[in-house]
Short mmCIF file of C-alpha atoms and ligand atoms in Angstrom, two decimals:
data_model
loop_
_atom_site.label_atom_id
_atom_site.label_comp_id
_atom_site.label_asym_id
_atom_site.label_seq_id
_atom_site.Cartn_x
_atom_site.Cartn_y
_atom_site.Cartn_z
CA UNK A 1 -44.91 27.78 -48.30
CA UNK A 2 -48.66 27.76 -48.56
CA UNK A 3 -48.64 29.36 -45.16
CA UNK A 4 -48.52 32.82 -46.72
CA UNK A 5 -52.06 32.50 -47.91
CA UNK A 6 -53.96 33.73 -44.91
CA UNK A 7 -57.59 34.80 -45.13
CA UNK A 8 -56.51 38.42 -44.72
CA UNK A 9 -54.85 38.34 -48.08
CA UNK A 10 -57.79 36.82 -49.83
CA UNK A 11 -60.79 38.49 -48.37
CA UNK A 12 -59.82 42.13 -47.97
CA UNK A 13 -57.81 44.77 -49.64
CA UNK A 14 -55.27 45.81 -47.07
CA UNK A 15 -54.85 49.53 -47.34
CA UNK A 16 -52.74 50.31 -44.36
CA UNK A 17 -49.06 50.25 -45.17
CA UNK A 18 -47.27 47.48 -43.27
CA UNK A 19 -43.87 47.19 -41.74
CA UNK A 20 -42.85 43.51 -41.76
CA UNK A 21 -41.32 42.18 -38.56
CA UNK A 22 -39.65 39.27 -40.34
CA UNK A 23 -40.78 37.08 -37.44
CA UNK A 24 -41.85 33.73 -38.86
CA UNK A 25 -45.59 33.49 -38.83
CA UNK A 26 -46.31 36.82 -37.23
CA UNK A 27 -46.49 38.80 -40.43
CA UNK A 28 -49.00 36.32 -41.83
CA UNK A 29 -51.18 36.68 -38.78
CA UNK A 30 -50.92 40.46 -38.87
CA UNK A 31 -51.70 40.79 -42.55
CA UNK A 32 -48.17 41.81 -43.47
CA UNK A 33 -46.67 43.26 -40.31
CA UNK A 34 -47.04 46.16 -37.92
CA UNK A 35 -48.76 49.38 -38.98
CA UNK A 36 -46.02 51.34 -40.73
CA UNK A 37 -45.27 54.73 -39.26
CA UNK A 38 -47.38 54.11 -36.17
CA UNK A 39 -46.80 52.87 -32.65
CA UNK A 40 -47.70 49.33 -31.57
CA UNK A 41 -47.97 48.19 -27.98
CA UNK A 42 -46.55 44.78 -27.06
CA UNK A 43 -47.49 43.66 -23.59
CA UNK A 44 -47.31 40.61 -21.36
CA UNK A 45 -46.03 39.25 -18.09
CA UNK A 46 -42.42 39.01 -16.96
CA UNK A 47 -40.24 36.90 -19.21
CA UNK A 48 -42.91 36.37 -21.84
CA UNK A 49 -40.67 37.45 -24.71
CA UNK A 50 -41.38 41.17 -25.14
CA UNK A 51 -37.77 42.19 -25.44
CA UNK A 52 -36.99 39.38 -27.84
CA UNK A 53 -39.98 40.24 -29.98
CA UNK A 54 -38.89 43.86 -30.09
CA UNK A 55 -35.25 43.17 -30.86
CA UNK A 56 -36.21 40.72 -33.62
CA UNK A 57 -38.34 43.44 -35.18
CA UNK A 58 -35.35 45.79 -35.20
CA UNK A 59 -32.69 43.32 -36.28
CA UNK A 60 -34.81 42.02 -39.16
CA UNK A 61 -35.64 45.58 -40.11
CA UNK A 62 -31.97 46.44 -40.30
CA UNK A 63 -30.78 43.27 -42.02
CA UNK A 64 -33.64 42.38 -44.36
CA UNK A 65 -35.75 45.42 -44.98
CA UNK A 66 -33.19 48.19 -45.07
CA UNK A 67 -34.85 49.95 -42.15
CA UNK A 68 -32.36 50.96 -39.46
CA UNK A 69 -33.66 51.06 -35.92
CA UNK A 70 -33.23 52.59 -32.49
CA UNK A 71 -33.58 50.44 -29.39
CA UNK A 72 -34.17 52.56 -26.33
CA UNK A 73 -33.93 50.29 -23.34
CA UNK A 74 -35.25 51.28 -19.96
CA UNK A 75 -34.30 47.89 -18.47
CA UNK A 76 -31.23 46.06 -19.71
CA UNK A 77 -28.01 47.77 -20.72
CA UNK A 78 -26.81 47.57 -24.30
CA UNK A 79 -24.19 44.97 -23.34
CA UNK A 80 -26.69 42.78 -21.50
CA UNK A 81 -29.03 42.97 -24.44
CA UNK A 82 -26.31 42.06 -26.91
CA UNK A 83 -25.31 39.06 -24.80
CA UNK A 84 -28.89 37.86 -24.38
CA UNK A 85 -29.58 37.75 -28.10
CA UNK A 86 -26.17 36.59 -29.32
CA UNK A 87 -27.34 32.98 -29.00
CA UNK A 88 -30.10 33.72 -31.49
CA UNK A 89 -27.49 34.78 -34.03
CA UNK A 90 -28.13 38.49 -33.62
CA UNK A 91 -24.95 40.52 -33.78
CA UNK A 92 -25.96 43.79 -32.17
CA UNK A 93 -22.45 45.30 -31.91
CA UNK A 94 -21.95 44.59 -35.62
CA UNK A 95 -25.18 46.35 -36.51
CA UNK A 96 -24.26 49.28 -34.31
CA UNK A 97 -20.92 49.51 -36.07
CA UNK A 98 -22.60 49.51 -39.48
CA UNK A 99 -24.95 52.27 -38.32
CA UNK A 100 -27.97 50.04 -38.72
CA UNK A 101 -28.82 50.12 -35.04
CA UNK A 102 -28.52 52.46 -32.08
CA UNK A 103 -28.76 51.07 -28.56
CA UNK A 104 -29.47 53.64 -25.93
CA UNK A 105 -29.81 52.54 -22.34
CA UNK A 106 -31.88 55.00 -20.34
CA UNK A 107 -30.90 54.57 -16.74
CA UNK A 108 -32.84 56.22 -13.99
CA UNK A 109 -32.34 55.76 -10.32
CA UNK A 110 -35.01 57.27 -8.17
CA UNK A 111 -32.55 57.52 -5.30
CA UNK A 112 -30.19 59.68 -7.30
CA UNK A 113 -32.79 62.10 -8.52
CA UNK A 114 -34.12 65.06 -6.63
CA UNK A 115 -37.22 66.70 -8.10
CA UNK A 116 -37.41 70.44 -7.53
CA UNK A 117 -40.20 72.07 -9.42
CA UNK A 118 -41.54 71.99 -12.91
CA UNK A 119 -39.96 70.00 -15.76
CA UNK A 120 -40.73 68.14 -18.94
CA UNK A 121 -39.12 65.22 -20.78
CA UNK A 122 -37.73 67.20 -23.68
CA UNK A 123 -34.35 65.61 -22.92
CA UNK A 124 -35.79 62.21 -23.84
CA UNK A 125 -37.23 63.62 -27.06
CA UNK A 126 -33.93 65.24 -28.01
CA UNK A 127 -32.08 62.03 -27.23
CA UNK A 128 -34.42 59.86 -29.25
CA UNK A 129 -34.56 62.35 -32.10
CA UNK A 130 -30.78 62.48 -32.22
CA UNK A 131 -30.50 58.68 -32.26
CA UNK A 132 -33.07 58.47 -35.07
CA UNK A 133 -31.35 61.12 -37.14
CA UNK A 134 -27.87 59.69 -36.62
CA UNK A 135 -28.71 56.55 -38.65
CA UNK A 136 -31.87 57.55 -40.50
CA UNK A 137 -33.89 55.14 -38.38
CA UNK A 138 -37.31 53.97 -39.59
CA UNK A 139 -38.04 51.79 -36.55
CA UNK A 140 -37.99 52.55 -32.84
CA UNK A 141 -38.41 50.34 -29.79
CA UNK A 142 -39.07 51.64 -26.28
CA UNK A 143 -38.53 48.71 -23.87
CA UNK A 144 -40.19 49.24 -21.46
CA UNK A 145 -41.00 52.85 -20.97
CA UNK A 146 -43.09 51.94 -17.94
CA UNK A 147 -39.89 51.81 -15.93
CA UNK A 148 -40.02 55.60 -15.97
CA UNK A 149 -42.93 55.44 -13.53
CA UNK A 150 -40.63 53.97 -10.93
CA UNK A 151 -37.96 56.55 -11.61
CA UNK A 152 -39.93 59.77 -11.61
CA UNK A 153 -42.18 61.01 -8.85
CA UNK A 154 -44.41 63.36 -10.78
CA UNK A 155 -46.80 61.00 -12.52
CA UNK A 156 -48.98 63.69 -14.07
CA UNK A 157 -46.01 65.22 -15.89
CA UNK A 158 -44.97 61.75 -16.97
CA UNK A 159 -48.37 60.86 -18.35
CA UNK A 160 -48.71 64.10 -20.24
CA UNK A 161 -45.24 63.63 -21.68
CA UNK A 162 -45.89 60.05 -22.74
CA UNK A 163 -48.97 61.17 -24.58
CA UNK A 164 -46.83 63.79 -26.31
CA UNK A 165 -44.10 61.22 -27.03
CA UNK A 166 -46.38 58.78 -28.80
CA UNK A 167 -47.85 61.60 -30.88
CA UNK A 168 -44.34 62.78 -31.68
CA UNK A 169 -43.31 59.29 -32.82
CA UNK A 170 -46.30 59.23 -35.14
CA UNK A 171 -45.44 62.66 -36.51
CA UNK A 172 -41.91 61.48 -37.18
CA UNK A 173 -43.39 58.61 -39.16
CA UNK A 174 -41.32 55.89 -37.51
CA UNK A 175 -42.77 52.45 -36.88
CA UNK A 176 -42.55 52.15 -33.13
CA UNK A 177 -42.92 49.27 -30.74
CA UNK A 178 -43.60 50.07 -27.12
CA UNK A 179 -43.50 47.29 -24.56
CA UNK A 180 -45.33 47.14 -21.28
CA UNK A 181 -45.71 44.69 -18.45
CA UNK A 182 -49.10 43.18 -17.86
CA UNK A 183 -51.04 44.70 -14.97
CA UNK A 184 -53.83 43.52 -12.71
CA UNK A 185 -56.91 43.62 -14.87
CA UNK A 186 -55.24 45.93 -17.37
CA UNK A 187 -53.11 45.20 -20.38
CA UNK A 188 -50.21 47.15 -18.94
CA UNK A 189 -49.45 48.24 -15.42
CA UNK A 190 -49.54 51.92 -16.25
CA UNK A 191 -52.36 51.74 -18.76
CA UNK A 192 -50.17 52.47 -21.78
CA UNK A 193 -52.99 51.07 -23.92
CA UNK A 194 -54.69 54.41 -23.41
CA UNK A 195 -51.93 56.16 -25.31
CA UNK A 196 -51.08 53.61 -27.96
CA UNK A 197 -54.23 52.84 -29.77
CA UNK A 198 -53.26 51.65 -33.22
CA UNK A 199 -52.21 48.11 -32.53
CA UNK A 200 -51.94 46.04 -29.37
CA UNK A 201 -50.28 42.62 -29.12
CA UNK A 202 -50.44 40.48 -26.01
CA UNK A 203 -47.84 37.82 -25.27
CA UNK A 204 -48.47 35.13 -22.73
CA UNK A 205 -46.37 32.41 -21.13
CA UNK A 206 -48.05 29.61 -19.21
CA UNK A 207 -46.64 26.49 -17.67
CA UNK A 208 -49.09 23.62 -17.32
CA UNK A 209 -47.92 20.25 -16.08
CA UNK A 210 -44.31 21.35 -16.46
CA UNK A 211 -44.72 22.02 -20.15
CA UNK A 212 -44.45 25.60 -21.14
CA UNK A 213 -46.66 27.21 -23.72
CA UNK A 214 -46.20 30.64 -25.21
CA UNK A 215 -49.04 32.38 -26.95
CA UNK A 216 -49.56 35.58 -28.88
CA UNK A 217 -52.75 37.45 -29.59
CA UNK A 218 -53.45 40.58 -31.58
CA UNK A 219 -55.97 42.37 -29.41
CA UNK A 220 -56.42 45.33 -31.64
CA UNK A 221 -55.26 46.49 -35.03
CA UNK A 222 -56.88 49.63 -36.36
CA UNK A 223 -57.64 49.69 -40.04
CA UNK A 224 -56.45 46.19 -40.77
CA UNK A 225 -57.72 42.66 -40.95
CA UNK A 226 -55.87 40.36 -38.59
CA UNK A 227 -56.15 36.93 -37.09
CA UNK A 228 -57.88 37.08 -33.72
CA UNK A 229 -56.94 33.72 -32.26
CA UNK A 230 -54.30 32.99 -29.71
CA UNK A 231 -51.35 31.75 -31.69
CA UNK A 232 -48.74 29.55 -30.14
CA UNK A 233 -45.22 30.88 -30.52
CA UNK A 234 -41.89 29.62 -29.46
CA UNK A 235 -38.45 30.87 -28.65
CA UNK A 236 -35.57 28.62 -29.52
CA UNK A 237 -32.10 28.84 -31.04
CA UNK A 238 -33.62 30.08 -34.30
CA UNK A 239 -35.35 32.93 -32.55
CA UNK A 240 -38.98 33.69 -32.15
CA UNK A 241 -41.57 32.15 -34.41
CA UNK A 242 -45.34 32.27 -34.39
CA UNK A 243 -47.41 29.38 -35.63
CA UNK A 244 -50.24 30.99 -37.55
CA UNK A 245 -51.88 27.62 -37.78
CA UNK A 246 -55.36 28.50 -36.70
CA UNK A 247 -55.47 31.41 -39.12
CA UNK A 248 -55.24 29.20 -42.13
CA UNK A 249 -58.60 29.07 -43.77
CA UNK A 250 -60.20 26.31 -45.71
CA UNK A 251 -59.02 27.84 -48.92
CA UNK A 252 -56.51 25.23 -49.99
CA UNK A 253 -57.06 23.48 -53.30
CA UNK A 254 -58.70 20.09 -53.16
CA UNK A 255 -57.02 17.80 -55.58
CA UNK A 256 -59.01 15.09 -57.30
CA UNK A 257 -55.85 13.15 -57.97
CA UNK A 258 -55.63 9.81 -56.19
CA UNK A 259 -52.57 8.09 -54.82
CA UNK A 260 -52.19 4.50 -53.78
CA UNK A 261 -52.52 3.53 -50.14
CA UNK A 262 -49.86 0.91 -50.85
CA UNK A 263 -52.43 -1.84 -50.22
CA UNK A 264 -54.16 -3.00 -53.41
CA UNK A 265 -57.33 -4.18 -51.69
CA UNK A 266 -57.65 -0.94 -49.79
CA UNK A 267 -57.26 1.03 -53.02
CA UNK A 268 -60.10 -1.06 -54.38
CA UNK A 269 -62.27 -0.24 -51.41
CA UNK A 270 -61.53 3.47 -52.01
CA UNK A 271 -63.00 3.48 -55.49
CA UNK A 272 -60.15 1.48 -56.86
CA UNK A 273 -57.70 4.36 -56.70
CA UNK A 274 -56.60 5.14 -53.15
CA UNK A 275 -56.49 8.35 -51.07
CA UNK A 276 -57.03 11.83 -52.44
CA UNK A 277 -53.73 13.62 -52.80
CA UNK A 278 -53.50 16.45 -50.32
CA UNK A 279 -56.03 14.97 -47.93
CA UNK A 280 -55.66 14.06 -44.27
CA UNK A 281 -56.38 10.47 -43.40
CA UNK A 282 -56.92 9.34 -39.83
CA UNK A 283 -56.16 5.71 -39.18
CA UNK A 284 -57.72 4.62 -35.94
CA UNK A 285 -57.46 1.33 -34.12
CA UNK A 286 -56.52 -0.46 -30.94
CA UNK A 287 -52.98 -1.46 -30.08
CA UNK A 288 -51.59 -3.99 -32.54
CA UNK A 289 -54.34 -3.38 -35.08
CA UNK A 290 -51.83 -2.61 -37.79
CA UNK A 291 -51.82 1.16 -37.95
CA UNK A 292 -48.07 1.50 -38.31
CA UNK A 293 -48.03 -1.24 -40.93
CA UNK A 294 -50.64 0.55 -42.99
CA UNK A 295 -48.51 3.67 -42.85
CA UNK A 296 -45.42 1.75 -43.89
CA UNK A 297 -47.24 0.46 -46.97
CA UNK A 298 -48.25 4.00 -47.82
CA UNK A 299 -44.69 5.30 -47.40
CA UNK A 300 -43.28 2.46 -49.42
CA UNK A 301 -45.70 3.07 -52.28
CA UNK A 302 -44.91 6.80 -52.31
CA UNK A 303 -41.16 6.15 -52.35
CA UNK A 304 -41.61 3.69 -55.21
CA UNK A 305 -43.18 6.55 -57.18
CA UNK A 306 -40.10 8.59 -56.33
CA UNK A 307 -41.95 10.94 -53.94
CA UNK A 308 -40.37 12.37 -50.83
CA UNK A 309 -41.80 11.26 -47.49
CA UNK A 310 -41.45 12.50 -43.95
CA UNK A 311 -42.40 10.32 -40.98
CA UNK A 312 -42.76 11.74 -37.47
CA UNK A 313 -42.62 8.94 -34.95
CA UNK A 314 -43.35 9.49 -31.28
CA UNK A 315 -43.13 6.07 -29.71
CA UNK A 316 -40.36 4.25 -31.52
CA UNK A 317 -36.93 5.01 -32.87
CA UNK A 318 -36.44 5.03 -36.65
CA UNK A 319 -34.36 1.85 -36.30
CA UNK A 320 -37.22 0.10 -34.54
CA UNK A 321 -39.68 1.14 -37.20
CA UNK A 322 -37.39 -0.07 -39.99
CA UNK A 323 -36.79 -3.40 -38.22
CA UNK A 324 -40.47 -4.00 -37.48
CA UNK A 325 -41.50 -3.24 -41.03
CA UNK A 326 -38.85 -5.49 -42.48
CA UNK A 327 -40.59 -8.33 -40.63
CA UNK A 328 -43.69 -7.73 -42.77
CA UNK A 329 -41.61 -7.54 -45.92
CA UNK A 330 -41.25 -3.77 -46.29
CA UNK A 331 -37.75 -2.42 -46.73
CA UNK A 332 -37.85 1.21 -45.67
CA UNK A 333 -34.13 1.45 -45.12
CA UNK A 334 -33.38 1.69 -48.84
CA UNK A 335 -35.64 4.75 -49.13
CA UNK A 336 -33.87 6.36 -46.22
CA UNK A 337 -30.55 5.70 -47.94
CA UNK A 338 -31.79 7.17 -51.20
CA UNK A 339 -32.89 10.29 -49.39
CA UNK A 340 -36.57 9.82 -50.21
CA UNK A 341 -37.65 9.01 -46.68
CA UNK A 342 -36.76 10.90 -43.55
CA UNK A 343 -37.69 9.95 -39.99
CA UNK A 344 -38.05 12.42 -37.18
CA UNK A 345 -38.31 10.79 -33.81
CA UNK A 346 -39.15 12.71 -30.65
CA UNK A 347 -40.53 11.65 -27.31
CA UNK A 348 -43.92 13.33 -26.81
CA UNK A 349 -42.96 14.59 -23.38
CA UNK A 350 -39.85 16.27 -24.72
CA UNK A 351 -41.65 19.45 -25.72
CA UNK A 352 -44.97 21.17 -25.53
CA UNK A 353 -47.31 20.87 -28.46
CA UNK A 354 -46.13 24.14 -29.95
CA UNK A 355 -42.56 23.01 -30.01
CA UNK A 356 -43.50 19.72 -31.64
CA UNK A 357 -45.57 21.50 -34.22
CA UNK A 358 -42.98 24.09 -34.93
CA UNK A 359 -40.29 21.48 -35.40
CA UNK A 360 -42.56 19.53 -37.69
CA UNK A 361 -43.33 22.68 -39.54
CA UNK A 362 -39.67 23.43 -40.08
CA UNK A 363 -38.88 19.87 -41.09
CA UNK A 364 -41.66 19.91 -43.68
CA UNK A 365 -40.55 23.28 -44.90
CA UNK A 366 -36.99 22.10 -45.37
CA UNK A 367 -37.62 18.62 -46.77
CA UNK A 368 -40.62 19.50 -48.96
CA UNK A 369 -42.19 16.05 -48.80
CA UNK A 370 -45.32 15.08 -50.69
CA UNK A 371 -46.33 12.57 -48.01
CA UNK A 372 -46.23 13.04 -44.24
CA UNK A 373 -46.95 10.45 -41.56
CA UNK A 374 -47.52 11.08 -37.85
CA UNK A 375 -47.36 7.96 -35.72
CA UNK A 376 -49.26 8.07 -33.45
CA UNK A 377 -50.96 11.45 -33.38
CA UNK A 378 -52.53 10.51 -30.04
CA UNK A 379 -49.10 10.91 -28.46
CA UNK A 380 -49.46 14.62 -28.84
CA UNK A 381 -52.53 14.48 -26.62
CA UNK A 382 -50.26 13.77 -23.74
CA UNK A 383 -48.65 17.14 -24.06
CA UNK A 384 -51.65 19.22 -24.99
CA UNK A 385 -55.28 19.83 -24.41
CA UNK A 386 -57.44 18.01 -26.90
CA UNK A 387 -58.75 21.29 -28.29
CA UNK A 388 -55.21 22.44 -28.95
CA UNK A 389 -54.52 19.42 -31.08
CA UNK A 390 -57.71 19.85 -33.00
CA UNK A 391 -57.14 23.51 -33.55
CA UNK A 392 -53.56 23.24 -34.61
CA UNK A 393 -52.78 19.91 -36.07
CA UNK A 394 -54.82 19.74 -39.23
CA UNK A 395 -54.13 23.22 -40.49
CA UNK A 396 -50.49 22.91 -39.53
CA UNK A 397 -50.10 19.94 -41.77
CA UNK A 398 -52.06 21.63 -44.53
CA UNK A 399 -49.48 24.33 -44.64
CA UNK A 400 -47.21 21.77 -46.15
CA UNK A 401 -49.07 22.43 -49.33
CA UNK A 402 -51.91 20.91 -51.25
CA UNK A 403 -49.81 18.13 -52.64
CA UNK A 404 -49.27 16.48 -49.28
CA UNK A 405 -51.09 13.35 -48.28
CA UNK A 406 -50.85 11.98 -44.86
CA UNK A 407 -52.47 9.20 -42.99
CA UNK A 408 -52.59 10.00 -39.33
CA UNK A 409 -53.10 7.21 -36.96
CA UNK A 410 -53.33 6.58 -33.30
CA UNK A 411 -53.23 3.89 -30.75
CA UNK A 412 -56.22 4.67 -28.61
CA UNK A 413 -59.89 4.91 -29.39
CA UNK A 414 -60.67 7.54 -26.84
CA UNK A 415 -60.05 10.51 -29.06
CA UNK A 416 -62.63 11.79 -31.51
CA UNK A 417 -60.85 13.65 -34.23
CA UNK A 418 -63.49 16.33 -34.75
CA UNK A 419 -62.68 18.40 -37.75
CA UNK A 420 -59.52 16.53 -38.63
CA UNK B 1 -24.25 76.38 6.49
CA UNK B 2 -20.93 74.69 5.95
CA UNK B 3 -19.99 73.01 2.71
CA UNK B 4 -18.90 69.43 3.54
CA UNK B 5 -15.72 69.77 1.59
CA UNK B 6 -13.71 72.66 0.30
CA UNK B 7 -13.88 71.25 -3.21
CA UNK B 8 -15.43 73.28 -5.93
CA UNK B 9 -18.85 72.13 -7.12
CA UNK B 10 -18.78 71.47 -10.84
CA UNK B 11 -22.33 71.97 -12.03
CA UNK B 12 -23.94 71.45 -15.39
CA UNK B 13 -27.36 72.73 -16.19
CA UNK B 14 -29.01 70.97 -19.10
CA UNK B 15 -31.76 72.89 -20.87
CA UNK B 16 -33.57 72.54 -24.19
CA UNK B 17 -33.78 76.02 -25.67
CA UNK B 18 -34.20 79.36 -23.95
CA UNK B 19 -37.63 78.65 -22.53
CA UNK B 20 -39.13 80.56 -19.62
CA UNK B 21 -38.57 77.44 -17.53
CA UNK B 22 -34.89 77.16 -18.37
CA UNK B 23 -34.35 80.86 -17.74
CA UNK B 24 -36.04 80.47 -14.38
CA UNK B 25 -33.94 77.42 -13.54
CA UNK B 26 -30.73 79.28 -14.32
CA UNK B 27 -31.78 82.25 -12.22
CA UNK B 28 -32.69 79.98 -9.29
CA UNK B 29 -29.40 78.14 -9.56
CA UNK B 30 -27.37 81.30 -9.72
CA UNK B 31 -29.03 82.65 -6.60
CA UNK B 32 -28.59 79.43 -4.62
CA UNK B 33 -24.90 79.29 -5.54
CA UNK B 34 -24.36 82.92 -4.66
CA UNK B 35 -26.10 82.42 -1.32
CA UNK B 36 -24.45 79.14 -0.36
CA UNK B 37 -21.40 78.37 -2.47
CA UNK B 38 -19.81 81.68 -3.08
CA UNK B 39 -16.49 81.24 -4.87
CA UNK B 40 -16.78 77.45 -4.84
CA UNK B 41 -18.78 76.62 -7.87
CA UNK B 42 -18.69 76.50 -11.64
CA UNK B 43 -21.82 76.44 -13.78
CA UNK B 44 -21.82 75.21 -17.35
CA UNK B 45 -25.10 75.52 -19.26
CA UNK B 46 -25.69 72.96 -21.99
CA UNK B 47 -28.47 73.58 -24.47
CA UNK B 48 -29.52 70.21 -25.88
CA UNK B 49 -31.14 71.82 -28.87
CA UNK B 50 -27.63 72.85 -29.94
CA UNK B 51 -25.85 69.77 -28.58
CA UNK B 52 -28.28 66.86 -28.78
CA UNK B 53 -25.43 64.36 -28.75
CA UNK B 54 -24.73 65.24 -25.10
CA UNK B 55 -28.09 64.02 -23.78
CA UNK B 56 -27.26 60.32 -23.66
CA UNK B 57 -23.85 60.69 -22.02
CA UNK B 58 -25.18 62.34 -18.88
CA UNK B 59 -28.40 60.26 -18.89
CA UNK B 60 -30.62 63.28 -19.44
CA UNK B 61 -34.37 62.75 -19.75
CA UNK B 62 -35.96 65.65 -18.01
CA UNK B 63 -35.17 69.28 -18.58
CA UNK B 64 -34.04 71.29 -16.85
CA UNK B 65 -31.62 68.86 -15.19
CA UNK B 66 -28.83 70.01 -12.96
CA UNK B 67 -25.96 67.54 -12.77
CA UNK B 68 -23.36 67.91 -10.07
CA UNK B 69 -20.35 66.23 -11.60
CA UNK B 70 -17.95 66.93 -8.78
CA UNK B 71 -17.46 66.23 -5.98
CA UNK B 72 -18.61 62.64 -6.30
CA UNK B 73 -21.07 61.04 -6.08
CA UNK B 74 -22.76 62.49 -9.14
CA UNK B 75 -26.10 64.09 -8.31
CA UNK B 76 -29.05 64.85 -10.54
CA UNK B 77 -31.64 67.42 -9.73
CA UNK B 78 -34.51 67.90 -12.11
CA UNK B 79 -37.00 70.72 -12.41
CA UNK B 80 -36.79 74.47 -12.43
CA UNK B 81 -34.95 74.47 -9.06
CA UNK B 82 -37.69 76.50 -7.41
CA UNK B 83 -37.62 74.45 -4.19
CA UNK B 84 -34.43 75.84 -2.72
CA UNK B 85 -34.44 73.43 0.21
CA UNK B 86 -34.54 70.42 -2.04
CA UNK B 87 -31.74 71.77 -4.21
CA UNK B 88 -29.60 72.26 -1.11
CA UNK B 89 -30.28 68.70 0.00
CA UNK B 90 -29.57 67.45 -3.51
CA UNK B 91 -26.20 69.19 -3.54
CA UNK B 92 -25.35 67.88 -0.04
CA UNK B 93 -25.22 71.43 1.24
CA UNK B 94 -27.93 70.69 3.73
CA UNK B 95 -28.65 67.23 5.18
CA UNK B 96 -31.94 65.60 4.31
CA UNK B 97 -34.42 66.15 7.11
N1 ATP C 1 -31.42 32.01 -26.83
C1 ATP C 1 -32.57 31.60 -26.32
N2 ATP C 1 -32.98 30.36 -26.50
C2 ATP C 1 -34.14 29.95 -25.97
N3 ATP C 1 -34.94 30.70 -25.22
C3 ATP C 1 -34.57 31.95 -25.00
C4 ATP C 1 -33.37 32.47 -25.54
N4 ATP C 1 -33.27 33.74 -25.15
C5 ATP C 1 -34.35 34.00 -24.41
N5 ATP C 1 -35.13 32.92 -24.31
C6 ATP C 1 -36.41 32.84 -23.58
O1 ATP C 1 -37.04 34.09 -23.66
C7 ATP C 1 -37.46 34.53 -22.38
C8 ATP C 1 -37.17 35.99 -22.12
O2 ATP C 1 -37.59 36.75 -23.15
P1 ATP C 1 -37.58 38.32 -22.99
O3 ATP C 1 -36.41 38.82 -22.26
O4 ATP C 1 -37.82 38.85 -24.35
O5 ATP C 1 -38.87 38.51 -22.11
P2 ATP C 1 -39.47 39.87 -21.56
O6 ATP C 1 -40.93 39.75 -21.70
O7 ATP C 1 -38.81 41.03 -22.18
O8 ATP C 1 -39.08 39.75 -20.05
P3 ATP C 1 -38.98 40.89 -18.92
O9 ATP C 1 -40.33 40.98 -18.34
O10 ATP C 1 -37.98 40.33 -18.00
O11 ATP C 1 -38.54 42.13 -19.59
C9 ATP C 1 -36.64 33.75 -21.41
O12 ATP C 1 -37.48 33.44 -20.34
C10 ATP C 1 -36.21 32.54 -22.14
O13 ATP C 1 -37.06 31.49 -21.81
MG1 MG C 2 -37.71 42.64 -21.32
#
């Protein structure tokens, strides 16, 4: 996918060694991954996806990058964790068995603990060190170590020991992820950002008008270029994926090849040759103006050339589209049957914008079309702020590669497409 | 100062190396037991530097940690055991005030 070509790769020599998370999109945004051999702080509100982010980092490390990992949980037990991620296809018990993963649940009950004088947390260090050594771990997750503040009374010992712990992790050269819950006016409740200063990632989960939106932002990344926008991410049955859409620069190739619009007179008007291949075309007009018909001509022409086409329709079913187009003499059904044309129909209100985009992204990635149609793009306005659509839509479709041409069209005149 | 039950207290003291703090904790523990539990206790000292695999099983984080394994319920007392009163409360030898 063209998505790998982020500005970070082009404009700077990345010197810091990176530890890839294997999370779709994230590694592109982070210029290759987390800082290898250093701790990274991942913070956000309750339920925003911290644990899932962390476990994905470890599971991918173990399965794809030959880097075993230790998950030290201060919240869920190992069993709970395994159950929670089983639906994402992560087999934690299997990885534990193969010595690719250690799950250690650190349980502390304030009620059960009496504090009588001076102590340190060497027990935690020994425990973590032993877990690391037992499988030769290269990655460590502490989720979320802030729970210790509720379990231990002596906060000054705790703070001094945490400082020592993060230094110790660095000395051991493991790539560590530390999670923390967002505080009032601070990134984490206990100010962990003071101790972990190499990289900080903030996750956010908002629900607006009953549609949920998850976002990720890299607040800080020492010694590395990184995207600074808020990137939408989603959690679904395929796990966590980040849409690095806004990080894609204007570096794609501009083809001078032309392809037919499917309407001879329109080709004539466009210099006699049609649209530029790889360009984005917005077709705008009132209801019934013929936007869908224009798209059908374009699809038909592309299929006649033997090119693969993907059509995302938001207001009609594929059957309706095929029937309506037959009435103007275009037989789209035969292209569907030959596997050249694929329809994806989804009601706009079914998902938030991120989910729509991510699904489109995946469909394009799988089908590898050379032509994509969105009908009508204005439907997505119903589920998103206008700025979101502008920021995400054009680059998202560009990631399909420079050979893609797509006319986008809409049913209402109220939207100015801006940079699209 | 009656012990609530005649059962023997099975105590484990977790340390990480022979540090001044762990030596102090052991001395404090020994004295408390001699003063209050004479003949009714067993102390096992576990050095995590030598047996790191034992830290997870007993949920050890802090050292020194004294774990009373029996009688139930299990109790955990962390620190160098220099507050005798708190240790006595922790071991149910003296009620919490
Ligand atoms: N299999 C799944 N399919 C879809 N969504 C899922 C799945 N598993 C988890 N989620 C979503 O992920 C969210 C929880 O993620 P996670 O446990 O990583 O959050 P967290 O930030 O660690 O939360 P906490 O603050 O409770 O620790 C859930 O709210 C749920 O919406
Ligand atoms: Mg969590």
